[in-house]
mmCIF file of C-alpha atoms in Angstrom:
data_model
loop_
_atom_site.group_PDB
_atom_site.id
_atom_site.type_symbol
_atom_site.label_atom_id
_atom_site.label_comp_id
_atom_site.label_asym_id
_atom_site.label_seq_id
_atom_site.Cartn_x
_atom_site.Cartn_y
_atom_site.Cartn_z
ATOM 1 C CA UNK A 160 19.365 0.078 7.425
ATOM 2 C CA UNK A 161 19.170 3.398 8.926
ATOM 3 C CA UNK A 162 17.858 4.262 12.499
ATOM 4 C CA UNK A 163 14.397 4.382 13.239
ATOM 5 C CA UNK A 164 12.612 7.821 13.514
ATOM 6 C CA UNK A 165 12.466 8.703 16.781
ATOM 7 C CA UNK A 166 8.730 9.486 17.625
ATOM 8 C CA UNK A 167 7.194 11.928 20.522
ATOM 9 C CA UNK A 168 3.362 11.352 20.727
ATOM 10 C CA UNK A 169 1.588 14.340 22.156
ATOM 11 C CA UNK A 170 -2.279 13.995 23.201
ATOM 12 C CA UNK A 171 -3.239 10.578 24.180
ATOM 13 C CA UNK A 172 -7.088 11.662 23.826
ATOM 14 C CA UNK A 173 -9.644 9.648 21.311
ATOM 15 C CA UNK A 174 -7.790 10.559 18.234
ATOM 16 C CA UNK A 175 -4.778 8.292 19.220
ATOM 17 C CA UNK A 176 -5.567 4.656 18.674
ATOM 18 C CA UNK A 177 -6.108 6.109 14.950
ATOM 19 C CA UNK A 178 -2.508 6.564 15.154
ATOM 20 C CA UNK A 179 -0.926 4.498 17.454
ATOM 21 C CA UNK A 180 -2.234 1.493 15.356
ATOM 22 C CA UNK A 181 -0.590 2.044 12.143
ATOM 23 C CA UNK A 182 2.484 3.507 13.368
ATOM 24 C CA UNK A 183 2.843 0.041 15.556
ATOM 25 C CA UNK A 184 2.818 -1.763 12.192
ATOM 26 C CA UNK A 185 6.035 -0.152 11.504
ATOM 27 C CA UNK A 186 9.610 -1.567 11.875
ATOM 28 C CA UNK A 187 11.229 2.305 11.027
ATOM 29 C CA UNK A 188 9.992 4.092 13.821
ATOM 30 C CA UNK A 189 10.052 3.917 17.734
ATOM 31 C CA UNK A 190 7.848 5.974 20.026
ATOM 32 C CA UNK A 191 10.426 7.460 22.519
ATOM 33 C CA UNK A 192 7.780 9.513 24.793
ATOM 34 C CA UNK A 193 4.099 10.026 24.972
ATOM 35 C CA UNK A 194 2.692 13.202 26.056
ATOM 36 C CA UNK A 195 -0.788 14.179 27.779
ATOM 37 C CA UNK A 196 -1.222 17.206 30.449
ATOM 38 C CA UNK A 197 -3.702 14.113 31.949
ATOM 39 C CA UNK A 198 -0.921 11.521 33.300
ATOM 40 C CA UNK A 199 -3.596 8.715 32.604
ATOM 41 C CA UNK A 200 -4.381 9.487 29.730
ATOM 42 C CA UNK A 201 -0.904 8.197 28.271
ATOM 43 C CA UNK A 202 -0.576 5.724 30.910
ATOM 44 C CA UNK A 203 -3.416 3.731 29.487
ATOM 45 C CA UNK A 204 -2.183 4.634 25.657
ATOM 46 C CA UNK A 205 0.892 2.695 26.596
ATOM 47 C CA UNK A 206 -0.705 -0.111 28.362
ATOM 48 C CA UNK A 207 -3.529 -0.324 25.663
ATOM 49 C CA UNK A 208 -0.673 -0.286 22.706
ATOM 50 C CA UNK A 209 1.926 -2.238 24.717
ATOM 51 C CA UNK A 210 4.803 1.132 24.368
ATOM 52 C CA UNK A 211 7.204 0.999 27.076
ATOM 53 C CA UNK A 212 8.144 4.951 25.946
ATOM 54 C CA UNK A 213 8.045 7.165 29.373
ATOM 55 C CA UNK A 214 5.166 9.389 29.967
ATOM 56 C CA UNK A 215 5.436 13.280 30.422
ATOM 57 C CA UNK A 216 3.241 15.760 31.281
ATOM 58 C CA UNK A 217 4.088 18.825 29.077
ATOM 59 C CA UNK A 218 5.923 18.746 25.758
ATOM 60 C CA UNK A 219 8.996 20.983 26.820
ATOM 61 C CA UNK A 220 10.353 18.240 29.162
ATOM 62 C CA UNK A 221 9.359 15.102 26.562
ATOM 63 C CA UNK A 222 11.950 16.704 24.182
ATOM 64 C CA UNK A 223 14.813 17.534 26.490
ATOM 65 C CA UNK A 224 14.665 13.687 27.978
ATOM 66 C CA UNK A 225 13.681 12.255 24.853
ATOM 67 C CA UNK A 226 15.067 14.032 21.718
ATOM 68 C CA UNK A 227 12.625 12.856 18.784
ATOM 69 C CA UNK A 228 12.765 12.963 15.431
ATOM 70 C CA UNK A 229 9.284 13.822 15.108
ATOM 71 C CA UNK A 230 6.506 15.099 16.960
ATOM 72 C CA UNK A 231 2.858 13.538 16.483
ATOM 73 C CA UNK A 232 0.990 16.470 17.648
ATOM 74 C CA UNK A 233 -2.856 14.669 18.463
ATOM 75 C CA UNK A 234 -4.109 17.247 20.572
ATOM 76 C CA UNK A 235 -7.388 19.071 19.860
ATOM 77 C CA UNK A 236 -7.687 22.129 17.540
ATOM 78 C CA UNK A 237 -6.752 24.902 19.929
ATOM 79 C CA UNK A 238 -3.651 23.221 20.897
ATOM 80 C CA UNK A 239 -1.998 23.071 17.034
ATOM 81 C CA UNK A 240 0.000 26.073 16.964
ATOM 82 C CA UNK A 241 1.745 26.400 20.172
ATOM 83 C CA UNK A 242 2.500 22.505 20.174
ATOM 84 C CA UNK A 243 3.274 22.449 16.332
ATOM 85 C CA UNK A 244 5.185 25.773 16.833
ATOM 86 C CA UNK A 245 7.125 24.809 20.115
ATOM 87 C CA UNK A 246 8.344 21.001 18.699
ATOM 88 C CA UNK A 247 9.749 23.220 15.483
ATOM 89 C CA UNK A 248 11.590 25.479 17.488
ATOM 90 C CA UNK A 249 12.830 22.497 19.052
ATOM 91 C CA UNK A 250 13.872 21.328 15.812
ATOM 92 C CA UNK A 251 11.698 18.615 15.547
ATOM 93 C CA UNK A 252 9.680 17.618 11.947
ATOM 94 C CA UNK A 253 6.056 17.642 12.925
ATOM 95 C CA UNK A 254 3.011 15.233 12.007
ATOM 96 C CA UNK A 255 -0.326 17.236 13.034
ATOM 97 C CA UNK A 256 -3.899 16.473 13.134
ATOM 98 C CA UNK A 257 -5.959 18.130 10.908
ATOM 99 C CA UNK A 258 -6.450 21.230 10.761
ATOM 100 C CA UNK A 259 -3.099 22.790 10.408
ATOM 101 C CA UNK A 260 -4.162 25.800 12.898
ATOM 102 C CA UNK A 261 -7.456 27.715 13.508
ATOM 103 C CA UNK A 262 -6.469 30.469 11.464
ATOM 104 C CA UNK A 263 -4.471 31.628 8.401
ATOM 105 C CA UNK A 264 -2.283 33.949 10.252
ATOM 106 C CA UNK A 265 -1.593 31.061 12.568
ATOM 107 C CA UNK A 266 -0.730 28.360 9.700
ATOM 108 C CA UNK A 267 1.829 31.022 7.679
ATOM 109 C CA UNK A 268 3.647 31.298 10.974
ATOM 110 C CA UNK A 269 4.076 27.706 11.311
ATOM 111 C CA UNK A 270 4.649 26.686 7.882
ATOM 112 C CA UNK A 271 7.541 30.074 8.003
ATOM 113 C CA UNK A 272 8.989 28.160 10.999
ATOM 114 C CA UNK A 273 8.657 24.674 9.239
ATOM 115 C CA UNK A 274 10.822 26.456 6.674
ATOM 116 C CA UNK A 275 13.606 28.453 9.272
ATOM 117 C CA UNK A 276 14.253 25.243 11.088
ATOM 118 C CA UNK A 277 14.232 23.472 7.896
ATOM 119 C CA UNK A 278 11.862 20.455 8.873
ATOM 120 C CA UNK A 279 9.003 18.753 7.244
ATOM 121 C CA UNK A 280 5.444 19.559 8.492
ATOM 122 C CA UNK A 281 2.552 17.490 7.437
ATOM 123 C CA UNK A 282 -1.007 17.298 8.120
ATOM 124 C CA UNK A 283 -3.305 14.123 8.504
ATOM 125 C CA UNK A 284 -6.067 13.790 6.196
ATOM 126 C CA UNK A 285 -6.819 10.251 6.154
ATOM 127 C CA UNK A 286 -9.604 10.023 3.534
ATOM 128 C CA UNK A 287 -7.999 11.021 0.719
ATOM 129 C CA UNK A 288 -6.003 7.234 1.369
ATOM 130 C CA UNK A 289 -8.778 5.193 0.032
ATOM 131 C CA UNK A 290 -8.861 2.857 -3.944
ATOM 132 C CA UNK A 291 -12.146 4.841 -4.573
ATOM 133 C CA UNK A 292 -10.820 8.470 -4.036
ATOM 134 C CA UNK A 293 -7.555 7.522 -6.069
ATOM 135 C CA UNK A 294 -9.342 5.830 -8.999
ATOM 136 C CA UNK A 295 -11.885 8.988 -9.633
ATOM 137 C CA UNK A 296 -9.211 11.485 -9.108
ATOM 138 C CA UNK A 297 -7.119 9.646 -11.927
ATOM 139 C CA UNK A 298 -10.089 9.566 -13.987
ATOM 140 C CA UNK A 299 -10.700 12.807 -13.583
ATOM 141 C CA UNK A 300 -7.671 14.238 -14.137
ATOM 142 C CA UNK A 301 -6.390 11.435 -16.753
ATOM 143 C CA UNK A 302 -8.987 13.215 -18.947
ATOM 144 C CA UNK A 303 -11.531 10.145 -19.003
ATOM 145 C CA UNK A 304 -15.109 12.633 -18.524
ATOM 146 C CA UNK A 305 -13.258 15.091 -20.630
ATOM 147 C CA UNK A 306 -12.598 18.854 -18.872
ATOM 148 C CA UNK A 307 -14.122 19.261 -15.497
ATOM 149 C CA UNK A 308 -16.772 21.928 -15.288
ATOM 150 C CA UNK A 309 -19.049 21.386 -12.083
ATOM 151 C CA UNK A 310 -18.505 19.295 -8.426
ATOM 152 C CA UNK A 311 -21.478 18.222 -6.623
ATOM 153 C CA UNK A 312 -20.897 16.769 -3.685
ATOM 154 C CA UNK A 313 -23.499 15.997 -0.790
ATOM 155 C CA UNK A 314 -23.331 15.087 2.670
ATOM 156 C CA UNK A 315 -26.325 14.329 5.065
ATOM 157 C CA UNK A 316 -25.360 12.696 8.222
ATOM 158 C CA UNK A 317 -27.042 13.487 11.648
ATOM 159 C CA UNK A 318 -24.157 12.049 14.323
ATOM 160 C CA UNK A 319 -25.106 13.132 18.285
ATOM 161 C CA UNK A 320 -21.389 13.450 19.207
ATOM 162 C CA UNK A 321 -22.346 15.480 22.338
ATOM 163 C CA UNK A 322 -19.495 17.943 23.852
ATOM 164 C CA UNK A 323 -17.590 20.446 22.298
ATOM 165 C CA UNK A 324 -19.131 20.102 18.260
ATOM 166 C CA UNK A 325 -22.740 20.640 19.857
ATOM 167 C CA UNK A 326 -21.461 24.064 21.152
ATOM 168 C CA UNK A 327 -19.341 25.414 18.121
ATOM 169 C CA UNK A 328 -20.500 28.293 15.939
ATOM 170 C CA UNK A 329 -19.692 26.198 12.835
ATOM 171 C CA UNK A 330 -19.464 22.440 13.962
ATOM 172 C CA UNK A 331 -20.323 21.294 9.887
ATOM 173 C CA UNK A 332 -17.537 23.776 8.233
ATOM 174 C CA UNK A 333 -14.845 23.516 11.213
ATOM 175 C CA UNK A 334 -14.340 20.303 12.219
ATOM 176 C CA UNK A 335 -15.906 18.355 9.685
ATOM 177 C CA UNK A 336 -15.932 20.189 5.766
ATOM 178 C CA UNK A 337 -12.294 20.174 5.762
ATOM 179 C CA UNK A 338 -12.095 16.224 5.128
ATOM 180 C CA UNK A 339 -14.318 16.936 2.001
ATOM 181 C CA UNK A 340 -12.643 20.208 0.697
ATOM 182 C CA UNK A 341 -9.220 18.539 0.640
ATOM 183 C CA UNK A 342 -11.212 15.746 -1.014
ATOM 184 C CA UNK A 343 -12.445 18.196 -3.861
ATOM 185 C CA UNK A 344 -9.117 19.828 -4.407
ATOM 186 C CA UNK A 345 -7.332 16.033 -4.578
ATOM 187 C CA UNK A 346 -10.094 14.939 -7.028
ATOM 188 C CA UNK A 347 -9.429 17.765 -9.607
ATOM 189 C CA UNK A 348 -5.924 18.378 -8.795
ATOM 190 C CA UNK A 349 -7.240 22.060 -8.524
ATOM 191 C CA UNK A 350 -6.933 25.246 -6.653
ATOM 192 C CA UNK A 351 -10.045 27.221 -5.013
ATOM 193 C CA UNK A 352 -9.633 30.947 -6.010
ATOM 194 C CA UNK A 353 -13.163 32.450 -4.108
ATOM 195 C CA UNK A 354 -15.940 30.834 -1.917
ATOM 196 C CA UNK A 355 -19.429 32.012 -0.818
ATOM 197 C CA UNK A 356 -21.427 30.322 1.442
ATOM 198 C CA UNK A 357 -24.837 30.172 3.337
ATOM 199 C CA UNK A 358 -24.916 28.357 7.143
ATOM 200 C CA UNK A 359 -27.559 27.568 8.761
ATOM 201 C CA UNK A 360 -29.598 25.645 11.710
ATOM 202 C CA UNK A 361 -31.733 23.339 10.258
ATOM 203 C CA UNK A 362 -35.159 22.644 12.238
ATOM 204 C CA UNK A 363 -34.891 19.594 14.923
ATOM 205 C CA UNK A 364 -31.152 20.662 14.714
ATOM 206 C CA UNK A 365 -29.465 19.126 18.368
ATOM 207 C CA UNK A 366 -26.421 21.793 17.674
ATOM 208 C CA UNK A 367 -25.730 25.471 19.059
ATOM 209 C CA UNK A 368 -24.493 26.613 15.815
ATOM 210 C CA UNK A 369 -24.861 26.300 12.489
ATOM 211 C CA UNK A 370 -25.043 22.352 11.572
ATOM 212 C CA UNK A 371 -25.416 22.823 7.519
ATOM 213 C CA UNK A 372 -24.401 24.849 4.670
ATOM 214 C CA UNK A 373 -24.259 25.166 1.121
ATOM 215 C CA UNK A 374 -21.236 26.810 -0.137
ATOM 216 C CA UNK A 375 -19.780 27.254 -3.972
ATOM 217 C CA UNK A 376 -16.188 27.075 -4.356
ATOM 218 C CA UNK A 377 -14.278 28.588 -8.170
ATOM 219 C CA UNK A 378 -11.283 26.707 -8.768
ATOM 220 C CA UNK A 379 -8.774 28.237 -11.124
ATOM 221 C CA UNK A 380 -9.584 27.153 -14.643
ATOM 222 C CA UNK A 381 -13.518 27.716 -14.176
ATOM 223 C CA UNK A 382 -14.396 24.818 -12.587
ATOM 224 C CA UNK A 383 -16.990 25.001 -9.849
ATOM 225 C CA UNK A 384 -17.492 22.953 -6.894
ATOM 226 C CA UNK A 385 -21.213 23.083 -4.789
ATOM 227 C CA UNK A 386 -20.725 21.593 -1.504
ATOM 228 C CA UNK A 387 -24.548 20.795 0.555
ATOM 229 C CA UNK A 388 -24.397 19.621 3.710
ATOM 230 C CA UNK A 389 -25.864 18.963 7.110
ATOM 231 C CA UNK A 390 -24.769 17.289 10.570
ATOM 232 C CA UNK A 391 -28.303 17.545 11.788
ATOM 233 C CA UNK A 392 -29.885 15.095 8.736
ATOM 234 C CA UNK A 393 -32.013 12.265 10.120
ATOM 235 C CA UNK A 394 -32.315 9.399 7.406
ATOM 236 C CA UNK A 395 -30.987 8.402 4.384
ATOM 237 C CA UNK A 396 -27.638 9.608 5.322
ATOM 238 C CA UNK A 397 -25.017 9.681 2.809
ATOM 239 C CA UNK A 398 -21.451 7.869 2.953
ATOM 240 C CA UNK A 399 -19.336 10.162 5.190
ATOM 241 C CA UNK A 400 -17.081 10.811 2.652
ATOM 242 C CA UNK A 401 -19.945 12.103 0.689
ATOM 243 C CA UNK A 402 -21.971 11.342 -2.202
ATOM 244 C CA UNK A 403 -19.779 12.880 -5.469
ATOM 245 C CA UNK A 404 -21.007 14.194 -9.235
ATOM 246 C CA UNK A 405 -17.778 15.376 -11.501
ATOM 247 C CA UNK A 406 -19.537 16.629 -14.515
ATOM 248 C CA UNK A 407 -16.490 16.931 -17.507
ATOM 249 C CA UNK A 408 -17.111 18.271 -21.339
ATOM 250 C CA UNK A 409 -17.565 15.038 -23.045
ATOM 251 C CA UNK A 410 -19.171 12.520 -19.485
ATOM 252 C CA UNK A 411 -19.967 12.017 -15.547
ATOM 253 C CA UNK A 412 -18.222 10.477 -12.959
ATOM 254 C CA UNK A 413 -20.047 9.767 -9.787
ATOM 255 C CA UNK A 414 -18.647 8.559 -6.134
ATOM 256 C CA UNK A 415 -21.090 7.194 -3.567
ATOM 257 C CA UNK A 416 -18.165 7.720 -1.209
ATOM 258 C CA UNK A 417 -18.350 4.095 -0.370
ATOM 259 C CA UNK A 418 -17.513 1.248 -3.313
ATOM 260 C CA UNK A 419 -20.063 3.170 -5.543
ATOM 261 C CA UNK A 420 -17.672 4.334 -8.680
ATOM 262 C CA UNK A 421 -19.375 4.874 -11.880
ATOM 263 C CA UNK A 422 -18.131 6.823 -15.080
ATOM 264 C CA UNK A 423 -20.337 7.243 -18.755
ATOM 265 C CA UNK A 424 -18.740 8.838 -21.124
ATOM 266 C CA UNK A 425 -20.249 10.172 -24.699
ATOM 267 C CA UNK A 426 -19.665 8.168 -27.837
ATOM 268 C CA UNK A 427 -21.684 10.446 -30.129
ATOM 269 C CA UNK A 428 -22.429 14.073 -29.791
ATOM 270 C CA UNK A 429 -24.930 14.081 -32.134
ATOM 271 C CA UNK A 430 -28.815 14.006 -31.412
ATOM 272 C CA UNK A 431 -31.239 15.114 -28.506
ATOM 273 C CA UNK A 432 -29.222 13.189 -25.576
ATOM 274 C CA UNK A 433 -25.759 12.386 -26.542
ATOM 275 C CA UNK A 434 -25.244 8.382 -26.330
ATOM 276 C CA UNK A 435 -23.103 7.558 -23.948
ATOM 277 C CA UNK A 436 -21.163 4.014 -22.640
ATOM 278 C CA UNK A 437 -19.963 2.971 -19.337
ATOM 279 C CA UNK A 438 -16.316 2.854 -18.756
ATOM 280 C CA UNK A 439 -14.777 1.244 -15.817
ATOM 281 C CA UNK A 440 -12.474 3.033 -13.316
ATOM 282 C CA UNK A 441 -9.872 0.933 -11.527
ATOM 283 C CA UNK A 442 -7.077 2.593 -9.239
ATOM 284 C CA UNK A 443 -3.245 0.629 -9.158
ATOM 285 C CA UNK A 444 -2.886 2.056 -5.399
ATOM 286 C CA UNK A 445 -2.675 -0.368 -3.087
ATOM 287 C CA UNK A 446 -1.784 1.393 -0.002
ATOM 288 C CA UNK A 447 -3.191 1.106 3.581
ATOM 289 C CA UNK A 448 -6.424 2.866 3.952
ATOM 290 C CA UNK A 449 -7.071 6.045 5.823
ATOM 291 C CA UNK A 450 -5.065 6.737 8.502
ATOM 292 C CA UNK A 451 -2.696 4.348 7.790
ATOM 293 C CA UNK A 452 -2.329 5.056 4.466
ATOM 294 C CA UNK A 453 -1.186 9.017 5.230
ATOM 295 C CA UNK A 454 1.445 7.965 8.038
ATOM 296 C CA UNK A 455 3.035 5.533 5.598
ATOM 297 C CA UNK A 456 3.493 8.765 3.048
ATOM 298 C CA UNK A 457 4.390 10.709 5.506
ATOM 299 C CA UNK A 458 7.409 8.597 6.636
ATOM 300 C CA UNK A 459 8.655 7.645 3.077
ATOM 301 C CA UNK A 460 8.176 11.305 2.470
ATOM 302 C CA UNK A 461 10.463 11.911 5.668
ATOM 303 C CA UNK A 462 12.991 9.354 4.725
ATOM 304 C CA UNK A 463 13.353 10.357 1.202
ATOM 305 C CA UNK A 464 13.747 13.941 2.123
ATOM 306 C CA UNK A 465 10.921 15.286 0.012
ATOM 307 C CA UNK A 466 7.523 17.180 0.712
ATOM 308 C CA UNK A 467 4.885 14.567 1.436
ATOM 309 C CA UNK A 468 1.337 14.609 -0.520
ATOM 310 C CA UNK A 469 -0.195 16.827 2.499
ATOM 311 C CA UNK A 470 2.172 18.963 3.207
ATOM 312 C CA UNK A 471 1.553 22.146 5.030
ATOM 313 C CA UNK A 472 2.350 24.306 2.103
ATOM 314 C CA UNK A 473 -0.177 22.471 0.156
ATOM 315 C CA UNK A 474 -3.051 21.738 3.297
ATOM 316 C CA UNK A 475 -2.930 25.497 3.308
ATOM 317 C CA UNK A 476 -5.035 25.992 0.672
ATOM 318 C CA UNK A 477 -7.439 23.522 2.097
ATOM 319 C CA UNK A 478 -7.721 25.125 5.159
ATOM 320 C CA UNK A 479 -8.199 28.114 3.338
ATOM 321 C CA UNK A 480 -11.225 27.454 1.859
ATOM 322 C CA UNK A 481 -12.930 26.458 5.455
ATOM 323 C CA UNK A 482 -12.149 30.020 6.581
ATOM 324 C CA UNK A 483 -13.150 31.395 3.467
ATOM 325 C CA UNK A 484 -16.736 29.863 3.550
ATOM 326 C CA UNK A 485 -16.723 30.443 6.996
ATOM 327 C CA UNK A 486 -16.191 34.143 6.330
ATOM 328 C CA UNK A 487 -18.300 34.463 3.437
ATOM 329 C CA UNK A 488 -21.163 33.234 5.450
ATOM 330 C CA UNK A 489 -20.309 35.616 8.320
ATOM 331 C CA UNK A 490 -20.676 38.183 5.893
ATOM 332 C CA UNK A 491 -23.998 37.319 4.705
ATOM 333 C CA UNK A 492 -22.695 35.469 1.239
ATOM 334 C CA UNK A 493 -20.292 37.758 0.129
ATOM 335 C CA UNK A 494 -17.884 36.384 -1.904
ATOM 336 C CA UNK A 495 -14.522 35.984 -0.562
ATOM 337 C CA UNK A 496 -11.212 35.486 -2.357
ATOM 338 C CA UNK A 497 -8.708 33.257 -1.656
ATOM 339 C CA UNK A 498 -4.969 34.414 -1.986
ATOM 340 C CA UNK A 499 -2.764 32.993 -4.492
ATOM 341 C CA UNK A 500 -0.912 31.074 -1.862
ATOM 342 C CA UNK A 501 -3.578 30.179 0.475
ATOM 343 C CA UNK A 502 -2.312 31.923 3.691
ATOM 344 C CA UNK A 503 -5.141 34.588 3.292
ATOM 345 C CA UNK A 504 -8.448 36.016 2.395
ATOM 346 C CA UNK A 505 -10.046 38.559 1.335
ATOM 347 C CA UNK A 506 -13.525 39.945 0.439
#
């Protein structure tokens, strides 16, 4: 058996028992240091978890005492680059919190010096490790509704977080959309080419900035995706992994983001209303769910020495279409393209 990885945790905030749970279940990794710029912070991580790994604060001095393998980097948004950036330079693979960086010039440097140092860097996004999600993506993409030609997805949930969200510009597209774009670009195995989008404040809205939007997204191939959604909904909320529609040429698929997973496909085309039958959808995955599920990949990713599902060069492209609905709506719903290989935008 070969060594375990040798794991640096950096940010001990309310993200971490998300991680630290999982990544205790494992028998192929150790956590050699854990990392906060508040001592206490990882103090009571390691009491909470039972880790005997010493505590630093600041990242530069974790890695010359501890030399990991990896670097968890758990710290919030802001933080991503340099601490993603610094633990590559150090030579370090790197296992980040979503989202990869706060802008596109920011992720190509980091994926670029991913690729210099030659290490793997991977982005957590924990809800696309679920039965449901894996069942209607193969059923969408085995071909069972046919070919895909319109997404609807919905989300209406009215959380009172308090703190930073309440105070963003975008709080809906920025630190929440993401989860649900990935989701759309897993489902369909596709790529979003353009984006336009409409935020706003709804009335009775508890947020600064704009709490909903409703944004289109074209995939290559034609296929649409219409995203609607609000943090400030009261009632009736949906699943928070949404409430899906996959319209395909010959049926529908629909995900109540919970263990709602229907599919009716057409059996004849002719008359008013083509007849259609119910066909089951089952998924064969039987992985750890969310974000235990991701970790797992990402280590047998590591060990095998190949790209894991959520890559950076692939979470690009998901990250790309925040900005770009973020921009389009900036710009009053102009339509903004996406490049080729995700790391920009343009209207």
């Amino acid at each position: 058996m070969s060594e375990p990885f040798r794991l640096a945790v950096v940010g001990c905030g309310s993200i971490a028992p998300a991680w630290l749970g999982p990544l205790g279940d494992r028998t192929d990794i150790r956590i050699v240091a854990l990392v906060d710029t508040v001592e206490s912070n990882a103090r009571s991580r390691a009491g909470e978890f039972g880790l005997d790994a010493p505590v630093f604060t600041g990242l530069e001095e974790a890695l010359s005492a501890t030399t990991p393998d990896v670097v968890c980097n758990l710290t919030p948004p802001a933080l991503h680059h340099p601490v993603t950036l610094t633990a590559l330079e150090a030579g370090c693979h790197v296992f980040t919190e979503k989202p990869l960086a706060a802008g596109l010039d920011q992720a190509a440097q980091l994926i670029d010096a991913a690729d210099r140092a030659g290490r793997r860097l991977t982005v957590m996004q924990n809800r696309r490790y679920m039965a449901t999600i894996r069942g209607l993506r193969d059923a969408v993409t085995g071909g069972a509704i046919g070919t895909p030609g319109l997404v609807g997805i919905d989300f209406f949930r009215g959380p009172r977080f308090g703190g930073f969200r309440d105070e963003m510009d975008s709080p809906l597209l920025l630190d929440m959309a993401i989860h649900t774009f990935d989701a759309a670009r897993f489902i369909t195995d596709g790529r979003a080419v353009a984006a336009t989008c409409t935020e706003f404040n709804p009335p009775g809205s508890w947020y600064r900035g704009a709490a909903a939007a409703l944004c289109t997204f074209e995939l290559e191939g034609g296929l649409l995706v219409s995203y609607r959604g609000s943090w400030a909904a009261t009632g009736l909320p949906t699943s928070w992994e949404s409430a899906w529609r996959v319209v395909g040429s010959r049926g529908t698929a629909i995900w109540e983001g919970d263990s709602t997973l229907r599919c009716q496909v057409e059996v004849d085309a002719a008359g008013f209303e083509r007849e259609t039958r119910e066909i089951e959808i089952s998924s064969s995955w039987e992985g750890r769910s969310g974000h235990g599920g991701c970790i797992d990949e990402m280590l047998t990713a590591l060990a095998e020495g190949r790209p894991a599902e959520t890559d950076a060069h692939d979470n690009v492209h998901s990250l790309a279409m925040v900005l770009a609905a973020v921009a389009s709506s900036s710009a009053g719903g102009r339509r903004i393209e996406i490049a080729e290989d995700g790391r920009s935008i343009s209207s």
